[in-house]
Amino acid sequence: MEYLIIIISAVLVNNIVLSQFLGICPFLGVSSRVSTAVGMGAAVIFVMTLATIATWLIQHLILVPLGLAFLQTVAFILVIAGLVQLVEIVLKKVSPALYQALGVFLPLITTNCAILGVAILVVGREYNLAQGVVFAIGSSLGFLLALYIFAGIREKMDLVDIPRAMRGAPISLVTAGLLALAFGGFAGLV
Amino acid sequence: MSSVTLTREFTKGFLRENPVFVLLLGMCPTLGVTSSAINGLGMGLATTAVLLGSNIVIAVVKDLIPDKVRIPAFIVIIASFVTIIDLTMAAFLPPLHEQLGLFIPLIVVNCIILGRAEAFASRNTLVASAVDGLGMGLGFAFALTLLGAIREFLGAGAIFGLPVPFLFDNPILIFIMPPGAFIALGFLIAVVNTLREKAGA
């Protein structure tokens, strides 16, 4: 039950993109086609879960026992950057098909602030490892959901005559705002 | 480098190459912390400090870093400055630090900073890099303060905490909530684009 609440809260109520403002760059950048949005979302689910496990272990087994908690930012970003490289190499060897599907998105993920953000949130909220993993899965599912819906809307928007000044980024941002407003309806669910 | 070019490097961040309005970089803190003008200004200045520091250090050590590992090396330099700013703000400005919360450590993944390191500081002199960092950072701070002021004005009926008559009693609450961030920034970019077009940019 506790895990269910964490998931629902992370996917719908406190959606990582639409209410926490994490991962906005890929949200605006790779959301023009539904297929690329799904690929990016899947890559994020994969990396975010692994990164949360890795950073949780580093925080609780290395940084805290040694009194080095102030090195959190430096340590986490290095681990995430290294992890993304590692995932890329392993995936290439083990599952070329999956690599084909996710490969192009992996390098972009290092600079996705959602990954570092979730890792820091998990430590900050003092989740245990299981709660942390559930939270990471929920957050990344929320990312995938937001990206998927947004890409669907943007595909339709290609067919619309938009006022000159609003073309490109402005209309995307306003659309995202309306989507965030819709997600606001989930407040109070948990 | 002549003083004319230096002035140009400094001013380009405000409108011509404004990181938020034109380059669309650093969107997460832009949307996340601008619920008031003072938060936007605080975040902008914190980012400026990191950008200035990292640009200076990278311009100095650029010849010592092997090309293949330059990105990880840049990230470590940036993360060190972020840690310094984080701890300094926690010590001297605890309320602001509390407000900005998660977005302070996240300065490290702000694409503006790595972008300037890679595109400018790694191939320019110390002075030019410092000017570039300061200009870009202040341009970012300007954009965040403007967006924060607009959202605070509409959503809370105040500017920098000073109440505005009438609006203060009837604020449009949505503008200080997450959806308002997207909508306000969307319209602001539309206005800036129109102005830039009129100016013949």
mmCIF file of C-alpha atoms in Angstrom:
data_model
loop_
_atom_site.group_PDB
_atom_site.id
_atom_site.type_symbol
_atom_site.label_atom_id
_atom_site.label_comp_id
_atom_site.label_asym_id
_atom_site.label_seq_id
_atom_site.Cartn_x
_atom_site.Cartn_y
_atom_site.Cartn_z
ATOM 1 C CA MET A 1 0.000 0.000 0.000
ATOM 2 C CA GLU A 2 2.790 2.351 0.960
ATOM 3 C CA TYR A 3 4.528 1.612 -2.336
ATOM 4 C CA LEU A 4 1.308 2.160 -4.270
ATOM 5 C CA ILE A 5 0.950 5.612 -2.722
ATOM 6 C CA ILE A 6 4.544 6.494 -3.647
ATOM 7 C CA ILE A 7 3.896 5.412 -7.257
ATOM 8 C CA ILE A 8 0.589 7.258 -7.659
ATOM 9 C CA SER A 9 2.019 10.349 -6.056
ATOM 10 C CA ALA A 10 5.091 10.297 -8.318
ATOM 11 C CA VAL A 11 3.218 9.554 -11.562
ATOM 12 C CA LEU A 12 0.125 11.720 -11.254
ATOM 13 C CA VAL A 13 0.059 14.106 -8.297
ATOM 14 C CA ASN A 14 3.643 15.351 -8.198
ATOM 15 C CA ASN A 15 4.478 14.590 -11.813
ATOM 16 C CA ILE A 16 8.196 15.112 -12.193
ATOM 17 C CA VAL A 17 7.908 17.217 -15.340
ATOM 18 C CA LEU A 18 4.661 19.079 -14.909
ATOM 19 C CA SER A 19 4.800 19.943 -11.237
ATOM 20 C CA GLN A 20 8.428 19.452 -10.164
ATOM 21 C CA PHE A 21 9.972 21.006 -13.311
ATOM 22 C CA LEU A 22 12.644 18.359 -13.726
ATOM 23 C CA GLY A 23 13.675 17.062 -17.128
ATOM 24 C CA ILE A 24 12.181 19.999 -19.027
ATOM 25 C CA CYS A 25 14.932 19.998 -21.686
ATOM 26 C CA PRO A 26 14.141 16.520 -23.068
ATOM 27 C CA PHE A 27 10.444 17.215 -22.465
ATOM 28 C CA LEU A 28 10.594 20.153 -24.884
ATOM 29 C CA GLY A 29 13.397 18.777 -27.055
ATOM 30 C CA VAL A 30 12.437 15.199 -27.954
ATOM 31 C CA SER A 31 8.681 15.441 -27.897
ATOM 32 C CA SER A 32 7.840 16.206 -31.509
ATOM 33 C CA ARG A 33 7.122 12.534 -32.383
ATOM 34 C CA VAL A 34 5.344 9.933 -30.249
ATOM 35 C CA SER A 35 7.833 7.201 -31.208
ATOM 36 C CA THR A 36 10.907 9.183 -30.074
ATOM 37 C CA ALA A 37 9.076 10.234 -26.930
ATOM 38 C CA VAL A 38 8.488 6.591 -26.005
ATOM 39 C CA GLY A 39 12.147 5.709 -26.701
ATOM 40 C CA MET A 40 13.369 8.560 -24.521
ATOM 41 C CA GLY A 41 10.907 7.664 -21.771
ATOM 42 C CA ALA A 42 12.017 4.030 -21.769
ATOM 43 C CA ALA A 43 15.682 5.039 -21.582
ATOM 44 C CA VAL A 44 14.905 7.316 -18.644
ATOM 45 C CA ILE A 45 13.045 4.540 -16.763
ATOM 46 C CA PHE A 46 16.073 2.286 -17.208
ATOM 47 C CA VAL A 47 18.759 4.781 -16.227
ATOM 48 C CA MET A 48 16.824 6.481 -13.446
ATOM 49 C CA THR A 49 16.201 3.208 -11.627
ATOM 50 C CA LEU A 50 19.841 2.136 -11.910
ATOM 51 C CA ALA A 51 21.124 5.594 -10.973
ATOM 52 C CA THR A 52 18.924 5.751 -7.900
ATOM 53 C CA ILE A 53 20.203 2.374 -6.688
ATOM 54 C CA ALA A 54 23.824 3.374 -7.329
ATOM 55 C CA THR A 55 23.601 6.795 -5.695
ATOM 56 C CA TRP A 56 21.644 5.426 -2.699
ATOM 57 C CA LEU A 57 24.356 2.835 -2.085
ATOM 58 C CA ILE A 58 27.109 5.435 -2.442
ATOM 59 C CA GLN A 59 25.384 7.870 -0.099
ATOM 60 C CA HIS A 60 24.726 5.285 2.634
ATOM 61 C CA LEU A 61 27.765 3.022 2.306
ATOM 62 C CA ILE A 62 30.502 5.523 1.435
ATOM 63 C CA LEU A 63 29.663 9.208 1.899
ATOM 64 C CA VAL A 64 27.797 9.076 5.216
ATOM 65 C CA PRO A 65 30.111 6.617 7.048
ATOM 66 C CA LEU A 66 33.149 8.664 6.002
ATOM 67 C CA GLY A 67 31.516 12.009 6.858
ATOM 68 C CA LEU A 68 31.762 13.200 3.268
ATOM 69 C CA ALA A 69 28.091 14.078 2.716
ATOM 70 C CA PHE A 70 29.109 17.521 1.414
ATOM 71 C CA LEU A 71 30.598 15.805 -1.639
ATOM 72 C CA GLN A 72 27.133 14.569 -2.620
ATOM 73 C CA THR A 73 26.709 16.748 -5.724
ATOM 74 C CA VAL A 74 30.160 15.971 -7.122
ATOM 75 C CA ALA A 75 29.924 12.249 -6.366
ATOM 76 C CA PHE A 76 26.403 11.803 -7.726
ATOM 77 C CA ILE A 77 26.970 13.570 -11.036
ATOM 78 C CA LEU A 78 30.147 11.579 -11.670
ATOM 79 C CA VAL A 79 28.407 8.306 -10.843
ATOM 80 C CA ILE A 80 25.500 9.146 -13.133
ATOM 81 C CA ALA A 81 27.792 10.161 -15.996
ATOM 82 C CA GLY A 82 29.826 6.971 -15.539
ATOM 83 C CA LEU A 83 26.727 4.835 -15.224
ATOM 84 C CA VAL A 84 25.251 6.135 -18.464
ATOM 85 C CA GLN A 85 28.478 5.268 -20.288
ATOM 86 C CA LEU A 86 28.503 1.820 -18.680
ATOM 87 C CA VAL A 87 24.873 1.144 -19.598
ATOM 88 C CA GLU A 88 25.646 2.161 -23.160
ATOM 89 C CA ILE A 89 28.613 -0.217 -23.406
ATOM 90 C CA VAL A 90 26.856 -3.161 -21.726
ATOM 91 C CA LEU A 91 23.686 -2.696 -23.756
ATOM 92 C CA LYS A 92 25.654 -2.618 -27.001
ATOM 93 C CA LYS A 93 27.206 -6.002 -26.161
ATOM 94 C CA VAL A 94 24.287 -7.751 -24.466
ATOM 95 C CA SER A 95 21.239 -6.557 -26.337
ATOM 96 C CA PRO A 96 21.929 -4.891 -29.691
ATOM 97 C CA ALA A 97 18.186 -4.637 -30.347
ATOM 98 C CA LEU A 98 17.554 -2.652 -27.187
ATOM 99 C CA TYR A 99 20.663 -0.589 -27.923
ATOM 100 C CA GLN A 100 19.274 0.229 -31.350
ATOM 101 C CA ALA A 101 16.073 1.470 -29.745
ATOM 102 C CA LEU A 102 17.539 3.443 -26.823
ATOM 103 C CA GLY A 103 21.094 4.170 -27.968
ATOM 104 C CA VAL A 104 20.641 7.685 -29.302
ATOM 105 C CA PHE A 105 18.901 8.821 -26.128
ATOM 106 C CA LEU A 106 21.486 7.564 -23.662
ATOM 107 C CA PRO A 107 24.116 10.322 -24.027
ATOM 108 C CA LEU A 108 21.376 12.943 -23.625
ATOM 109 C CA ILE A 109 20.388 11.489 -20.283
ATOM 110 C CA THR A 110 23.537 12.554 -18.429
ATOM 111 C CA THR A 111 22.367 16.145 -18.630
ATOM 112 C CA ASN A 112 18.773 15.256 -17.785
ATOM 113 C CA CYS A 113 18.327 16.951 -14.445
ATOM 114 C CA ALA A 114 15.498 14.567 -13.563
ATOM 115 C CA ILE A 115 18.031 11.778 -12.931
ATOM 116 C CA LEU A 116 20.194 13.799 -10.529
ATOM 117 C CA GLY A 117 17.088 15.437 -9.075
ATOM 118 C CA VAL A 118 15.436 12.133 -8.201
ATOM 119 C CA ALA A 119 18.696 10.774 -6.751
ATOM 120 C CA ILE A 120 18.973 13.811 -4.461
ATOM 121 C CA LEU A 121 15.264 13.712 -3.561
ATOM 122 C CA VAL A 122 15.490 10.040 -2.563
ATOM 123 C CA VAL A 123 18.383 10.792 -0.211
ATOM 124 C CA GLY A 124 16.751 13.983 1.059
ATOM 125 C CA ARG A 125 13.466 12.234 1.892
ATOM 126 C CA GLU A 126 15.353 9.476 3.738
ATOM 127 C CA TYR A 127 13.732 6.681 1.735
ATOM 128 C CA ASN A 128 15.095 3.179 2.224
ATOM 129 C CA LEU A 129 16.412 1.390 -0.854
ATOM 130 C CA ALA A 130 13.086 -0.278 -1.761
ATOM 131 C CA GLN A 131 11.119 2.969 -1.385
ATOM 132 C CA GLY A 132 13.782 4.769 -3.389
ATOM 133 C CA VAL A 133 13.545 2.299 -6.261
ATOM 134 C CA VAL A 134 9.748 2.491 -6.280
ATOM 135 C CA PHE A 135 9.940 6.296 -6.266
ATOM 136 C CA ALA A 136 12.429 6.240 -9.162
ATOM 137 C CA ILE A 137 10.202 3.917 -11.197
ATOM 138 C CA GLY A 138 7.149 6.050 -10.453
ATOM 139 C CA SER A 139 8.951 9.282 -11.364
ATOM 140 C CA SER A 140 10.247 7.893 -14.628
ATOM 141 C CA LEU A 141 6.808 6.492 -15.503
ATOM 142 C CA GLY A 142 5.440 9.979 -14.852
ATOM 143 C CA PHE A 143 8.099 11.372 -17.188
ATOM 144 C CA LEU A 144 7.122 8.859 -19.879
ATOM 145 C CA LEU A 145 3.421 9.651 -19.429
ATOM 146 C CA ALA A 146 3.916 13.415 -19.666
ATOM 147 C CA LEU A 147 6.232 13.073 -22.660
ATOM 148 C CA TYR A 148 3.830 10.686 -24.437
ATOM 149 C CA ILE A 149 0.765 12.901 -24.004
ATOM 150 C CA PHE A 150 2.726 16.016 -24.954
ATOM 151 C CA ALA A 151 4.153 14.396 -28.098
ATOM 152 C CA GLY A 152 0.645 13.308 -29.117
ATOM 153 C CA ILE A 153 -0.597 16.881 -28.791
ATOM 154 C CA ARG A 154 2.378 18.275 -30.700
ATOM 155 C CA GLU A 155 1.814 15.864 -33.594
ATOM 156 C CA LYS A 156 -1.707 17.292 -33.945
ATOM 157 C CA MET A 157 -0.350 20.814 -33.616
ATOM 158 C CA ASP A 158 1.694 20.424 -36.801
ATOM 159 C CA LEU A 159 -1.581 20.674 -38.697
ATOM 160 C CA VAL A 160 -2.700 23.897 -37.040
ATOM 161 C CA ASP A 161 -2.188 27.466 -38.186
ATOM 162 C CA ILE A 162 -0.477 29.086 -35.200
ATOM 163 C CA PRO A 163 -0.020 32.884 -34.889
ATOM 164 C CA ARG A 164 3.452 33.874 -36.056
ATOM 165 C CA ALA A 165 4.768 35.100 -32.717
ATOM 166 C CA MET A 166 3.653 31.949 -30.910
ATOM 167 C CA ARG A 167 5.294 29.438 -33.242
ATOM 168 C CA GLY A 168 7.895 27.055 -31.815
ATOM 169 C CA ALA A 169 8.783 27.315 -28.152
ATOM 170 C CA PRO A 170 5.983 29.679 -26.998
ATOM 171 C CA ILE A 171 3.079 27.482 -28.110
ATOM 172 C CA SER A 172 4.844 24.392 -26.720
ATOM 173 C CA LEU A 173 5.197 26.066 -23.334
ATOM 174 C CA VAL A 174 1.577 27.214 -23.249
ATOM 175 C CA THR A 175 0.460 23.686 -24.210
ATOM 176 C CA ALA A 176 2.615 22.277 -21.424
ATOM 177 C CA GLY A 177 0.985 24.778 -19.067
ATOM 178 C CA LEU A 178 -2.508 23.580 -19.994
ATOM 179 C CA LEU A 179 -1.352 19.980 -19.558
ATOM 180 C CA ALA A 180 0.028 20.868 -16.127
ATOM 181 C CA LEU A 181 -3.326 22.461 -15.315
ATOM 182 C CA ALA A 182 -5.064 19.205 -16.244
ATOM 183 C CA PHE A 183 -2.668 17.244 -14.034
ATOM 184 C CA GLY A 184 -3.517 19.692 -11.256
ATOM 185 C CA GLY A 185 -6.824 17.854 -11.104
ATOM 186 C CA PHE A 186 -5.033 14.908 -9.533
ATOM 187 C CA ALA A 187 -4.104 16.950 -6.453
ATOM 188 C CA GLY A 188 -5.705 15.454 -3.392
ATOM 189 C CA LEU A 189 -5.675 11.947 -4.852
ATOM 190 C CA VAL A 190 -3.277 10.761 -2.160
ATOM 191 C CA MET B 1 40.929 41.512 -27.107
ATOM 192 C CA SER B 2 39.722 45.082 -27.585
ATOM 193 C CA SER B 3 37.285 46.701 -25.212
ATOM 194 C CA VAL B 4 34.627 46.921 -27.950
ATOM 195 C CA THR B 5 34.564 43.136 -28.389
ATOM 196 C CA LEU B 6 34.611 42.660 -24.624
ATOM 197 C CA THR B 7 31.548 44.890 -24.280
ATOM 198 C CA ARG B 8 29.880 42.826 -26.983
ATOM 199 C CA GLU B 9 30.722 39.583 -25.163
ATOM 200 C CA PHE B 10 29.249 41.069 -22.017
ATOM 201 C CA THR B 11 25.987 42.401 -23.464
ATOM 202 C CA LYS B 12 25.138 39.474 -25.752
ATOM 203 C CA GLY B 13 23.668 37.519 -22.838
ATOM 204 C CA PHE B 14 20.929 40.047 -22.159
ATOM 205 C CA LEU B 15 18.928 39.901 -25.376
ATOM 206 C CA ARG B 16 20.828 38.831 -28.477
ATOM 207 C CA GLU B 17 21.900 35.450 -27.065
ATOM 208 C CA ASN B 18 19.848 35.402 -23.887
ATOM 209 C CA PRO B 19 20.162 31.866 -22.516
ATOM 210 C CA VAL B 20 16.481 31.614 -21.602
ATOM 211 C CA PHE B 21 14.589 33.610 -24.230
ATOM 212 C CA VAL B 22 16.689 32.816 -27.266
ATOM 213 C CA LEU B 23 18.770 29.697 -26.574
ATOM 214 C CA LEU B 24 16.089 27.996 -24.419
ATOM 215 C CA LEU B 25 18.699 26.631 -22.014
ATOM 216 C CA GLY B 26 18.312 26.098 -18.294
ATOM 217 C CA MET B 27 14.555 25.662 -18.505
ATOM 218 C CA CYS B 28 14.216 23.632 -15.296
ATOM 219 C CA PRO B 29 15.339 26.318 -12.828
ATOM 220 C CA THR B 30 13.699 28.985 -15.007
ATOM 221 C CA LEU B 31 10.302 27.377 -14.508
ATOM 222 C CA GLY B 32 10.925 25.866 -11.099
ATOM 223 C CA VAL B 33 12.022 28.787 -8.943
ATOM 224 C CA THR B 34 10.368 31.839 -10.484
ATOM 225 C CA SER B 35 7.279 31.958 -8.283
ATOM 226 C CA SER B 36 8.573 35.326 -7.037
ATOM 227 C CA ALA B 37 10.974 37.974 -8.312
ATOM 228 C CA ILE B 38 13.352 37.558 -5.380
ATOM 229 C CA ASN B 39 13.629 33.793 -5.881
ATOM 230 C CA GLY B 40 14.342 34.322 -9.571
ATOM 231 C CA LEU B 41 17.017 36.899 -8.751
ATOM 232 C CA GLY B 42 18.594 34.628 -6.105
ATOM 233 C CA MET B 43 18.737 31.663 -8.466
ATOM 234 C CA GLY B 44 20.076 33.863 -11.269
ATOM 235 C CA LEU B 45 22.872 35.257 -9.105
ATOM 236 C CA ALA B 46 23.792 31.806 -7.751
ATOM 237 C CA THR B 47 24.059 30.528 -11.324
ATOM 238 C CA THR B 48 26.095 33.601 -12.313
ATOM 239 C CA ALA B 49 28.563 32.906 -9.499
ATOM 240 C CA VAL B 50 29.002 29.288 -10.600
ATOM 241 C CA LEU B 51 29.297 30.267 -14.267
ATOM 242 C CA LEU B 52 31.861 32.975 -13.538
ATOM 243 C CA GLY B 53 33.936 30.643 -11.353
ATOM 244 C CA SER B 54 33.844 27.683 -13.699
ATOM 245 C CA ASN B 55 34.566 29.801 -16.795
ATOM 246 C CA ILE B 56 37.625 31.348 -15.084
ATOM 247 C CA VAL B 57 39.028 28.034 -13.854
ATOM 248 C CA ILE B 58 38.407 26.261 -17.148
ATOM 249 C CA ALA B 59 40.029 29.081 -19.131
ATOM 250 C CA VAL B 60 43.096 28.758 -16.871
ATOM 251 C CA VAL B 61 43.462 24.969 -16.892
ATOM 252 C CA LYS B 62 42.199 24.249 -20.422
ATOM 253 C CA ASP B 63 45.665 23.400 -21.738
ATOM 254 C CA LEU B 64 46.296 20.884 -18.939
ATOM 255 C CA ILE B 65 43.170 18.813 -19.650
ATOM 256 C CA PRO B 66 43.472 16.063 -22.264
ATOM 257 C CA ASP B 67 40.839 16.537 -24.922
ATOM 258 C CA LYS B 68 39.203 13.140 -24.419
ATOM 259 C CA VAL B 69 38.327 13.649 -20.760
ATOM 260 C CA ARG B 70 37.491 17.328 -20.955
ATOM 261 C CA ILE B 71 33.736 16.940 -20.364
ATOM 262 C CA PRO B 72 34.092 14.919 -17.109
ATOM 263 C CA ALA B 73 36.819 17.344 -15.999
ATOM 264 C CA PHE B 74 34.547 20.335 -16.698
ATOM 265 C CA ILE B 75 31.724 18.671 -14.777
ATOM 266 C CA VAL B 76 33.942 18.140 -11.720
ATOM 267 C CA ILE B 77 35.012 21.807 -11.797
ATOM 268 C CA ILE B 78 31.394 22.945 -12.138
ATOM 269 C CA ALA B 79 30.184 20.575 -9.400
ATOM 270 C CA SER B 80 32.867 21.920 -7.038
ATOM 271 C CA PHE B 81 31.661 25.489 -7.546
ATOM 272 C CA VAL B 82 28.046 24.377 -7.091
ATOM 273 C CA THR B 83 29.001 22.758 -3.772
ATOM 274 C CA ILE B 84 30.751 25.958 -2.659
ATOM 275 C CA ILE B 85 27.687 28.084 -3.532
ATOM 276 C CA ASP B 86 25.336 25.540 -1.943
ATOM 277 C CA LEU B 87 27.192 25.552 1.376
ATOM 278 C CA THR B 88 27.722 29.337 1.330
ATOM 279 C CA MET B 89 24.013 29.974 0.768
ATOM 280 C CA ALA B 90 23.047 27.440 3.446
ATOM 281 C CA ALA B 91 25.277 29.349 5.886
ATOM 282 C CA PHE B 92 24.448 32.970 5.055
ATOM 283 C CA LEU B 93 21.039 32.954 3.314
ATOM 284 C CA PRO B 94 19.128 30.059 4.895
ATOM 285 C CA PRO B 95 15.599 31.255 3.903
ATOM 286 C CA LEU B 96 16.522 31.638 0.220
ATOM 287 C CA HIS B 97 18.424 28.346 0.318
ATOM 288 C CA GLU B 98 15.297 26.680 1.702
ATOM 289 C CA GLN B 99 13.119 28.204 -1.044
ATOM 290 C CA LEU B 100 15.363 27.191 -3.928
ATOM 291 C CA GLY B 101 15.936 23.756 -2.388
ATOM 292 C CA LEU B 102 16.679 21.042 -4.905
ATOM 293 C CA PHE B 103 17.444 23.499 -7.690
ATOM 294 C CA ILE B 104 20.743 24.601 -6.128
ATOM 295 C CA PRO B 105 22.543 21.245 -6.488
ATOM 296 C CA LEU B 106 20.853 20.971 -9.892
ATOM 297 C CA ILE B 107 22.813 24.022 -11.135
ATOM 298 C CA VAL B 108 25.439 21.404 -11.972
ATOM 299 C CA VAL B 109 23.287 19.983 -14.787
ATOM 300 C CA ASN B 110 22.223 23.411 -16.050
ATOM 301 C CA CYS B 111 23.154 23.208 -19.724
ATOM 302 C CA ILE B 112 24.128 26.895 -19.842
ATOM 303 C CA ILE B 113 27.173 26.298 -17.671
ATOM 304 C CA LEU B 114 28.575 23.266 -19.451
ATOM 305 C CA GLY B 115 27.607 24.891 -22.736
ATOM 306 C CA ARG B 116 29.652 28.038 -22.032
ATOM 307 C CA ALA B 117 32.547 25.923 -20.739
ATOM 308 C CA GLU B 118 32.606 23.864 -23.916
ATOM 309 C CA ALA B 119 31.745 26.582 -26.426
ATOM 310 C CA PHE B 120 33.623 29.539 -24.960
ATOM 311 C CA ALA B 121 35.908 29.089 -21.948
ATOM 312 C CA SER B 122 37.762 26.091 -23.398
ATOM 313 C CA ARG B 123 38.994 28.152 -26.340
ATOM 314 C CA ASN B 124 39.240 31.745 -25.113
ATOM 315 C CA THR B 125 41.462 33.773 -22.800
ATOM 316 C CA LEU B 126 40.909 34.235 -19.095
ATOM 317 C CA VAL B 127 39.554 37.795 -19.346
ATOM 318 C CA ALA B 128 37.193 37.050 -22.238
ATOM 319 C CA SER B 129 35.890 33.922 -20.480
ATOM 320 C CA ALA B 130 35.261 35.822 -17.253
ATOM 321 C CA VAL B 131 33.374 38.549 -19.145
ATOM 322 C CA ASP B 132 31.402 35.930 -21.074
ATOM 323 C CA GLY B 133 30.497 34.088 -17.867
ATOM 324 C CA LEU B 134 29.434 37.264 -16.111
ATOM 325 C CA GLY B 135 27.386 38.488 -19.097
ATOM 326 C CA MET B 136 25.640 35.175 -19.724
ATOM 327 C CA GLY B 137 24.995 34.692 -16.003
ATOM 328 C CA LEU B 138 23.515 38.162 -15.576
ATOM 329 C CA GLY B 139 21.414 37.635 -18.721
ATOM 330 C CA PHE B 140 20.068 34.463 -17.118
ATOM 331 C CA ALA B 141 19.457 36.333 -13.840
ATOM 332 C CA PHE B 142 17.686 39.094 -15.781
ATOM 333 C CA ALA B 143 15.367 36.590 -17.487
ATOM 334 C CA LEU B 144 14.565 34.803 -14.215
ATOM 335 C CA THR B 145 13.919 38.043 -12.345
ATOM 336 C CA LEU B 146 11.647 39.319 -15.127
ATOM 337 C CA LEU B 147 9.656 36.074 -15.234
ATOM 338 C CA GLY B 148 9.528 35.954 -11.430
ATOM 339 C CA ALA B 149 8.307 39.563 -11.269
ATOM 340 C CA ILE B 150 5.561 38.920 -13.858
ATOM 341 C CA ARG B 151 4.382 35.763 -12.077
ATOM 342 C CA GLU B 152 4.510 37.405 -8.650
ATOM 343 C CA PHE B 153 2.674 40.480 -9.968
ATOM 344 C CA LEU B 154 -0.149 38.457 -11.528
ATOM 345 C CA GLY B 155 -0.244 35.548 -9.108
ATOM 346 C CA ALA B 156 0.321 37.211 -5.742
ATOM 347 C CA GLY B 157 -0.355 40.869 -6.529
ATOM 348 C CA ALA B 158 3.072 42.012 -5.411
ATOM 349 C CA ILE B 159 6.520 42.838 -6.745
ATOM 350 C CA PHE B 160 9.576 41.930 -4.665
ATOM 351 C CA GLY B 161 7.108 41.367 -1.808
ATOM 352 C CA LEU B 162 5.592 44.880 -2.053
ATOM 353 C CA PRO B 163 1.811 44.652 -2.465
ATOM 354 C CA VAL B 164 0.211 46.227 -5.535
ATOM 355 C CA PRO B 165 -3.187 47.867 -4.914
ATOM 356 C CA PHE B 166 -6.283 46.015 -6.188
ATOM 357 C CA LEU B 167 -4.345 43.009 -7.553
ATOM 358 C CA PHE B 168 -3.160 42.150 -4.052
ATOM 359 C CA ASP B 169 -6.736 41.386 -3.020
ATOM 360 C CA ASN B 170 -7.655 39.615 -6.248
ATOM 361 C CA PRO B 171 -4.568 37.709 -7.396
ATOM 362 C CA ILE B 172 -4.716 35.301 -10.349
ATOM 363 C CA LEU B 173 -3.459 32.434 -8.244
ATOM 364 C CA ILE B 174 -2.678 30.129 -11.161
ATOM 365 C CA PHE B 175 0.384 32.197 -12.080
ATOM 366 C CA ILE B 176 2.353 31.256 -8.992
ATOM 367 C CA MET B 177 1.418 27.611 -9.452
ATOM 368 C CA PRO B 178 3.242 25.240 -11.846
ATOM 369 C CA PRO B 179 0.921 25.677 -14.882
ATOM 370 C CA GLY B 180 1.360 29.462 -14.664
ATOM 371 C CA ALA B 181 5.119 29.048 -15.047
ATOM 372 C CA PHE B 182 4.761 27.389 -18.439
ATOM 373 C CA ILE B 183 2.094 29.792 -19.666
ATOM 374 C CA ALA B 184 3.868 32.969 -18.501
ATOM 375 C CA LEU B 185 7.190 31.869 -20.013
ATOM 376 C CA GLY B 186 5.474 30.932 -23.285
ATOM 377 C CA PHE B 187 3.967 34.382 -23.695
ATOM 378 C CA LEU B 188 7.163 36.100 -22.550
ATOM 379 C CA ILE B 189 9.186 34.277 -25.225
ATOM 380 C CA ALA B 190 6.559 35.192 -27.817
ATOM 381 C CA VAL B 191 6.924 38.878 -26.853
ATOM 382 C CA VAL B 192 10.733 38.701 -26.951
ATOM 383 C CA ASN B 193 10.635 36.971 -30.361
ATOM 384 C CA THR B 194 8.378 39.685 -31.754
ATOM 385 C CA LEU B 195 10.647 42.421 -30.370
ATOM 386 C CA ARG B 196 13.722 40.727 -31.842
ATOM 387 C CA GLU B 197 12.046 40.436 -35.228
ATOM 388 C CA LYS B 198 11.053 44.106 -35.175
ATOM 389 C CA ALA B 199 14.633 45.030 -34.283
ATOM 390 C CA GLY B 200 15.699 43.133 -37.393
ATOM 391 C CA ALA B 201 17.657 40.499 -35.500
#
